[in-house]
Coordinates of C-alpha atoms and ligand atoms in Angstrom, one line a residue:
X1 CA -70.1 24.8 -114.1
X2 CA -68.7 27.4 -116.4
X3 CA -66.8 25.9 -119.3
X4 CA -62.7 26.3 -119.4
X5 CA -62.4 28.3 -123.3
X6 CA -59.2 27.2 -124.9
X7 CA -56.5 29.7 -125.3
X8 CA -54.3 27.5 -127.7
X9 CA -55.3 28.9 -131.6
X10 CA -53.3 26.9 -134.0
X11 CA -51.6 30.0 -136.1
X12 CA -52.6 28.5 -139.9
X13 CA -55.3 26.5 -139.4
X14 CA -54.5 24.9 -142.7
X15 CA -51.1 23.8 -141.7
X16 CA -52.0 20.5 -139.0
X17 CA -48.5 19.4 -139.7
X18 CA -47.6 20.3 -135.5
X19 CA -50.8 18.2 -134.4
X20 CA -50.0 14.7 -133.0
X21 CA -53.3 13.6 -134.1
X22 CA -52.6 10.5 -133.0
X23 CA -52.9 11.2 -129.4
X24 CA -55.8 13.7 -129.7
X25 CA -57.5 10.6 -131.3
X26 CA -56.5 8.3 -127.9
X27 CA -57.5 11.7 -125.6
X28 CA -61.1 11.9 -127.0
X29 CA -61.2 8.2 -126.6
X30 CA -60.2 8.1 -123.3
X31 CA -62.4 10.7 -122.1
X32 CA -65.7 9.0 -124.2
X33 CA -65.3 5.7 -123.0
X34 CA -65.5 7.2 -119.5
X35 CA -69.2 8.4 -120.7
X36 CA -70.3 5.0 -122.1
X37 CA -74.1 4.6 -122.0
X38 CA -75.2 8.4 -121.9
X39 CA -78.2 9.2 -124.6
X40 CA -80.7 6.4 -125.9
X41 CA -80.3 4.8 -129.0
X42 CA -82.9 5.3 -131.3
X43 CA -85.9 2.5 -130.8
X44 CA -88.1 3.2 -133.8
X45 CA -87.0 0.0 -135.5
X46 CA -85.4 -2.6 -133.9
X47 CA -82.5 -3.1 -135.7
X48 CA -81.2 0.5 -134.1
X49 CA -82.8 -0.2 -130.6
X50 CA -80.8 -3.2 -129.9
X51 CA -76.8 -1.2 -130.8
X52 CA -75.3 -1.3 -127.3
X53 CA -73.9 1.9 -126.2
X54 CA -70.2 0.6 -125.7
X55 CA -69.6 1.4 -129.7
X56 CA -67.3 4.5 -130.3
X57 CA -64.9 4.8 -133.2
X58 CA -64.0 7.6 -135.1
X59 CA -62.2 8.4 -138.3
X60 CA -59.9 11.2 -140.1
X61 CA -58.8 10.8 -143.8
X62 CA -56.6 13.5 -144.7
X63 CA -56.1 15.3 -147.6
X64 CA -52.9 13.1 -149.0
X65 CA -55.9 9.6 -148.0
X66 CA -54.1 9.2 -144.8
X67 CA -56.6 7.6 -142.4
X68 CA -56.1 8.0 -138.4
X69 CA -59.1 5.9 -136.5
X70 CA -59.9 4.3 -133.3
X71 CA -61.9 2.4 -131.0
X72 CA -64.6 0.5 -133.6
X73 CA -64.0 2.6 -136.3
X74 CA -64.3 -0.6 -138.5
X75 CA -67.6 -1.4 -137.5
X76 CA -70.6 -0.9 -139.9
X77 CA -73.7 0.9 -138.8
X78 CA -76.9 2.3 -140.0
X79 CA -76.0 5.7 -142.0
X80 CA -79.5 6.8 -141.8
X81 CA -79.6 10.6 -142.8
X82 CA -76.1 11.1 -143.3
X83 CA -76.8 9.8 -146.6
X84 CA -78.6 12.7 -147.7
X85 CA -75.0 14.4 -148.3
X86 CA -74.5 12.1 -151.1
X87 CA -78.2 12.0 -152.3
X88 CA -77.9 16.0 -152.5
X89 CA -74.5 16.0 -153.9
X90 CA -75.9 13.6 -157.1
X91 CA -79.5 15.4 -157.4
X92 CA -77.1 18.9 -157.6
X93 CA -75.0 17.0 -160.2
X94 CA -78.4 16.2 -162.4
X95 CA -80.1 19.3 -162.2
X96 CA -77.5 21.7 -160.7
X97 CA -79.0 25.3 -159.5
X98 CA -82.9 24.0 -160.8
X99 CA -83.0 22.1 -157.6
X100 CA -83.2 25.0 -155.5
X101 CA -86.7 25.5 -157.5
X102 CA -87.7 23.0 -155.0
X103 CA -85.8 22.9 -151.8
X104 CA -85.0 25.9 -149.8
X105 CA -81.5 26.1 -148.4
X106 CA -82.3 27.7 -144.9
X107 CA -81.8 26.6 -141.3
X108 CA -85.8 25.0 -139.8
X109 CA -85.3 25.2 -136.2
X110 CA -87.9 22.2 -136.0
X111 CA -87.3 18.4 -136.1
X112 CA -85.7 16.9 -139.0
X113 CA -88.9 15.0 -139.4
X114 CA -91.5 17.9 -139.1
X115 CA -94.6 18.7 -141.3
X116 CA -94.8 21.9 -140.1
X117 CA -93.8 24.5 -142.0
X118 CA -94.3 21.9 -145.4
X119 CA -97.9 23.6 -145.5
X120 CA -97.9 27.1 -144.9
X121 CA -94.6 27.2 -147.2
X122 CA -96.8 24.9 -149.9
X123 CA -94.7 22.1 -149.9
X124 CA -91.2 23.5 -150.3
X125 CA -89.0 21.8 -148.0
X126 CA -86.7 24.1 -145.7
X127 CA -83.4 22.3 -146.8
X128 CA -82.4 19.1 -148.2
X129 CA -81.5 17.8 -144.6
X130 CA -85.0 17.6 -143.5
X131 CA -86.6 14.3 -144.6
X132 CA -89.5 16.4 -146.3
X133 CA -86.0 18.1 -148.6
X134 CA -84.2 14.7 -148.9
X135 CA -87.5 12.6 -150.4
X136 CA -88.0 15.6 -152.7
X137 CA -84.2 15.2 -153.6
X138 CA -85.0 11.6 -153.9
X139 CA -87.3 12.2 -156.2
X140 CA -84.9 13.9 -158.2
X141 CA -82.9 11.6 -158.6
X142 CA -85.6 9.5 -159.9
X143 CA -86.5 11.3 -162.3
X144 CA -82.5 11.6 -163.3
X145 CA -81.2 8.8 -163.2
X146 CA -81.8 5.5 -165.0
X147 CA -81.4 3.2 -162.7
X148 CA -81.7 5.2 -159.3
X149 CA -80.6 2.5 -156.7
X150 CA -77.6 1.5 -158.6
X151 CA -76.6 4.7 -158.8
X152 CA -76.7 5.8 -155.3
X153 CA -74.3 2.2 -154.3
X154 CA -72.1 3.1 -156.8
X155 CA -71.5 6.7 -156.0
X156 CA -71.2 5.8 -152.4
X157 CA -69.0 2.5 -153.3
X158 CA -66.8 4.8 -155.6
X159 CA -66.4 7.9 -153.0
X160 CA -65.5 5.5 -150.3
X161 CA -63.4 3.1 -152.1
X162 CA -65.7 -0.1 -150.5
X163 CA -66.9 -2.4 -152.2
X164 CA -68.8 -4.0 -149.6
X165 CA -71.4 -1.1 -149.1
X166 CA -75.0 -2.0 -149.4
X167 CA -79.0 -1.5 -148.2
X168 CA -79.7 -3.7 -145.1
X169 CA -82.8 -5.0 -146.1
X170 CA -84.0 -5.5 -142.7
X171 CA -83.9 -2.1 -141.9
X172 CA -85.1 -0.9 -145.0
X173 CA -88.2 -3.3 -144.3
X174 CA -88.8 -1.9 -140.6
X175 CA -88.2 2.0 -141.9
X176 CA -91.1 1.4 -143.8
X177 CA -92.9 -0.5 -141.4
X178 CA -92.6 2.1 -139.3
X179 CA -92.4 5.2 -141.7
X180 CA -95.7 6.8 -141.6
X181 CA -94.1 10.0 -140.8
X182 CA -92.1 9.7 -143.9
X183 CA -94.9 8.3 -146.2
X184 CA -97.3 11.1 -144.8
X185 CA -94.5 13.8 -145.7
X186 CA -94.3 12.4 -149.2
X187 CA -97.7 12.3 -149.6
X188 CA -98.5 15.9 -148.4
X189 CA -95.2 17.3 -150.7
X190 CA -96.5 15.1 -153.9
X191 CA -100.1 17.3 -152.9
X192 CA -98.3 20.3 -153.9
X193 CA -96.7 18.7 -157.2
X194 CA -93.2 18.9 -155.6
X195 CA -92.8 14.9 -156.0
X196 CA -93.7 13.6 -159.3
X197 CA -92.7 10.2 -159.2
X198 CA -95.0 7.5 -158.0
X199 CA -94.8 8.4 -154.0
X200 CA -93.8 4.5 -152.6
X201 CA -91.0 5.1 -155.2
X202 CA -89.7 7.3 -153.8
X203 CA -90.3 5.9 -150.6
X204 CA -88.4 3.3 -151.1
X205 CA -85.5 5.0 -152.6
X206 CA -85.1 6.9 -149.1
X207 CA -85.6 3.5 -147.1
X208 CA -82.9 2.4 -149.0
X209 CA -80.6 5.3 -148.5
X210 CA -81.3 5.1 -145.1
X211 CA -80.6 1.9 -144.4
X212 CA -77.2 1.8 -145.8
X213 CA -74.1 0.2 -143.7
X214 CA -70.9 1.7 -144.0
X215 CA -68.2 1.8 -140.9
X216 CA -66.4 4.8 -139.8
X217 CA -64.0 4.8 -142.6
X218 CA -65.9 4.4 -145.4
X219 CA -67.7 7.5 -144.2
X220 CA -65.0 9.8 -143.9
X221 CA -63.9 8.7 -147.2
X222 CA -67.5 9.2 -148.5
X223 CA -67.0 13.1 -148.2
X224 CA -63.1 13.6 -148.6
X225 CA -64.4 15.3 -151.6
X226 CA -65.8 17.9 -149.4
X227 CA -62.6 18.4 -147.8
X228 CA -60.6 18.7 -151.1
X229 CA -62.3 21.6 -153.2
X230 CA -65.2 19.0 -154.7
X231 CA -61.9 16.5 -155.4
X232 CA -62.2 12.6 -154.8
X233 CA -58.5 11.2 -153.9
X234 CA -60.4 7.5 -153.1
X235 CA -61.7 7.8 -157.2
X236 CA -59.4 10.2 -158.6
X237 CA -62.5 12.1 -160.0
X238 CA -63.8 15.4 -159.6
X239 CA -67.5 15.2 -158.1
X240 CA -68.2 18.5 -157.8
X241 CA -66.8 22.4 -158.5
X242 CA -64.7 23.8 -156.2
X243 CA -67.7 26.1 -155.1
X244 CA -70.1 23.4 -155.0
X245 CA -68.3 22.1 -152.5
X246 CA -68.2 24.8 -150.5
X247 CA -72.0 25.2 -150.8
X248 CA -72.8 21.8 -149.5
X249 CA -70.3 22.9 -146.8
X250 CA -72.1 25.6 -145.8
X251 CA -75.3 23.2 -146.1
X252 CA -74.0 21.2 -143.3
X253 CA -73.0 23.7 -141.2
X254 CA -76.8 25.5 -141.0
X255 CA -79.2 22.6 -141.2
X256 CA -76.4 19.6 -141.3
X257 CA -77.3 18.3 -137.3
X258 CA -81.1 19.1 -137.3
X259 CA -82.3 21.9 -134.7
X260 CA -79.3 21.5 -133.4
X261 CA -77.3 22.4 -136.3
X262 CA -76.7 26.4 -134.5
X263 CA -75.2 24.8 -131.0
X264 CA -73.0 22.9 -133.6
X265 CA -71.8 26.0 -135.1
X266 CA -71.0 27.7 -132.0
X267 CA -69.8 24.5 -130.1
X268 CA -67.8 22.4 -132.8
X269 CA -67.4 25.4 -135.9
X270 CA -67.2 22.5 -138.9
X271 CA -69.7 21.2 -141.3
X272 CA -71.6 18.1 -139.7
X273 CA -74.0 15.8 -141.3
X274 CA -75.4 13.4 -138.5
X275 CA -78.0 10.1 -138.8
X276 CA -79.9 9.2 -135.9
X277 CA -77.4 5.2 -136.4
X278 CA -75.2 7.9 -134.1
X279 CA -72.8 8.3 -136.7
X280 CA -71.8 11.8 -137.6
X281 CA -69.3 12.7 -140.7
X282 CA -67.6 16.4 -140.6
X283 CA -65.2 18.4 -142.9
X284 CA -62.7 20.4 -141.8
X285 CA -62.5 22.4 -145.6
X286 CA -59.2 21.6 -147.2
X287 CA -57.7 19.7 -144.7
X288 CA -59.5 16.4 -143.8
X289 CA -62.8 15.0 -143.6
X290 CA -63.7 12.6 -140.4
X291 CA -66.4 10.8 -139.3
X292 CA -67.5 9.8 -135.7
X293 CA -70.2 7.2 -134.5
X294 CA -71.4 6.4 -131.1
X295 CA -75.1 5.1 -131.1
X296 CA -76.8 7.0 -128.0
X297 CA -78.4 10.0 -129.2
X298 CA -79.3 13.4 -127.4
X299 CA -82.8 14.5 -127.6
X300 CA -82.4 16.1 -130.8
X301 CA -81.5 13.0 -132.2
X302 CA -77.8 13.7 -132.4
X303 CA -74.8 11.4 -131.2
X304 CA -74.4 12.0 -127.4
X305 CA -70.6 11.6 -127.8
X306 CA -70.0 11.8 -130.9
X307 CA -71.0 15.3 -130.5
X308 CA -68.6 15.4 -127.5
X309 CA -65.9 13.3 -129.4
X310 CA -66.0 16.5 -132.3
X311 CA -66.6 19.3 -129.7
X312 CA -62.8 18.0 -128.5
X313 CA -61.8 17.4 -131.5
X314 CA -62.2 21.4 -132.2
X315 CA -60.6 22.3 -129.2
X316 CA -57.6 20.1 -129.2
X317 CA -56.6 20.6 -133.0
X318 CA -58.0 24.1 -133.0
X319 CA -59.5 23.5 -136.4
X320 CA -62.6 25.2 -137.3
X321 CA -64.1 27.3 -140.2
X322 CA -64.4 29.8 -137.8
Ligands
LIG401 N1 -84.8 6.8 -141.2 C1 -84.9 8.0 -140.4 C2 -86.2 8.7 -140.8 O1 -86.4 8.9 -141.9 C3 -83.7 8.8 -140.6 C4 -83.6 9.8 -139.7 C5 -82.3 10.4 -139.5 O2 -81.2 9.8 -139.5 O3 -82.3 11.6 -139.3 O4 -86.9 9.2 -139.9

């Protein structure tokens, strides 16, 4: 069926002040929870596999730290590669530009767990959304930091203003269970000198990140920063520069939602970062950051609705970077 295009532009995409967001929130709700059970969860480790697919909350936190949610927007759940927005945003912090050295910053068109191009491109990672760019950013912070676990709960306790975030051990223990793909991606990179630290290090530093819990909320305060020019209202600190923030923008839009992240673009128009837990945090630059979460994913191991849920949330508001 050929898709109705909106006709309804908001004039100053800046100014959301005639939004009722509110009710777009309820609209997108509405329609969701009439799609309950589309996708699969993912059912590499248990502790994913057994989410039912009747969770759907989502999250906005304006720029002034208003918050407008619904449905289970309260609700942790595994952040899995979401968390590589924050693990970029601290390696960029300790080694600023020289991290480029290492990572690439274009699009791969392949999974976000693909070896492929790792060899012919000797062991330079695409971008740091891939998990071949986000265990060479964890070793980056490794090599950084003092204490590299701490840091990672405080940065993410600090941005989202929880105290409660934390590793689930239990998933940590079953990534790495069932990580070989990772481990052998580590492996091959630390063949070509781009990881330096011991490799199960760094392994575990990435289990860790990706076993994180945080809830709708916690998430879209995570990256307000990246809404308000590198800003964080929840701290009251600068994180990054103005144009930093833009750059890790820009990040998200090309390689943010793995070989999906052009259908993104063209569908939704605003920076994404998703995590195959189903959650998916965007930033609509300047004017809010949100985050959406409903476990079943689509086959390129994006949220089934909360793709949908931001797709509407486009249209409705009219906001996009576009
Ligand atoms: N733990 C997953 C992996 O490393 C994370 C994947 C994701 O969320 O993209 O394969």
């Amino acid at each position: 069926m050929r898709e109705r295009l909106q006709n309804k532009p908001v004039q100053n995409q800046f100014d959301i002040s005639g939004l009722d967001l509110p009710a777009i929130l309820a609209t997108i709700e509405q329609e969701v929870r009439a799609r309950f059970g589309e996708g699969e969860v993912a059912d590499y480790i248990d502790a994913l596999a057994k989410v039912p697919l009747d969770r759907f909350g989502m999250a906005l936190v304006l720029r002034d730290g208003t918050i407008h949610e619904i449905g289970d927007s309260r609700d942790p759940f595994s952040i899995q590669s979401i968390s590589k927005v924050h693990t970029l945003t601290m390696a960029l912090d300790a080694v600023g530009e020289a991290l480029w050295e290492r990572v690439d910053r274009e699009p791969s068109g392949d999974p976000f767990n693909s070896l492929l191009q790792l060899e012919y491109e000797k062991g330079i990672p695409r971008n740091p959304f891939m998990n071949a760019g986000a265990l060479v950013v964890a070793d980056v912070i490794l090599s950084n930091y003092a204490k590299p676990e701490e840091a990672l709960l405080e940065f993410m306790r600090a941005r989202s203003g929880s105290a409660d975030v934390g590793g689930d051990d239990v998933v940590a223990k079953s990534e790495r269970e069932s990580g070989f793909r990772n481990i052998a991606t580590a492996n091959f990179i630390r063949s070509y000198g781009n990881i330096v630290n011991d490799v199960d290090a760094v392994l575990d530093f990435y289990f860790l990140q990706c076993s994180l819990g945080m809830n709708c909320v916690d998430l879209a305060r995570s990256v307000q920063f990246l809404s308000h020019s590198g800003f964080c209202d929840v701290s009251g600190k600068r994180v990054v520069s103005w144009e930093l923030a833009t750059r890790i923008n820009s990040l998200m839009m090309t390689a943010g939602t793995y070989d999906a992240a052009g259908d993104f673009a063209f569908y939704v128009g605003l920076p994404a970062k998703s995590g195959v837990g189903g959650g998916i945090v965007a930033v609509v630059p300047h004017v809010m950051s949100l985050c959406v979460w409903y476990p079943g994913l689509d086959e390129k191991g994006n949220s089934m609705l909360g793709r949908y849920a931001l797709h509407r949330f486009a249209q409705l508001t009219g906001l996009s970077v576009f």
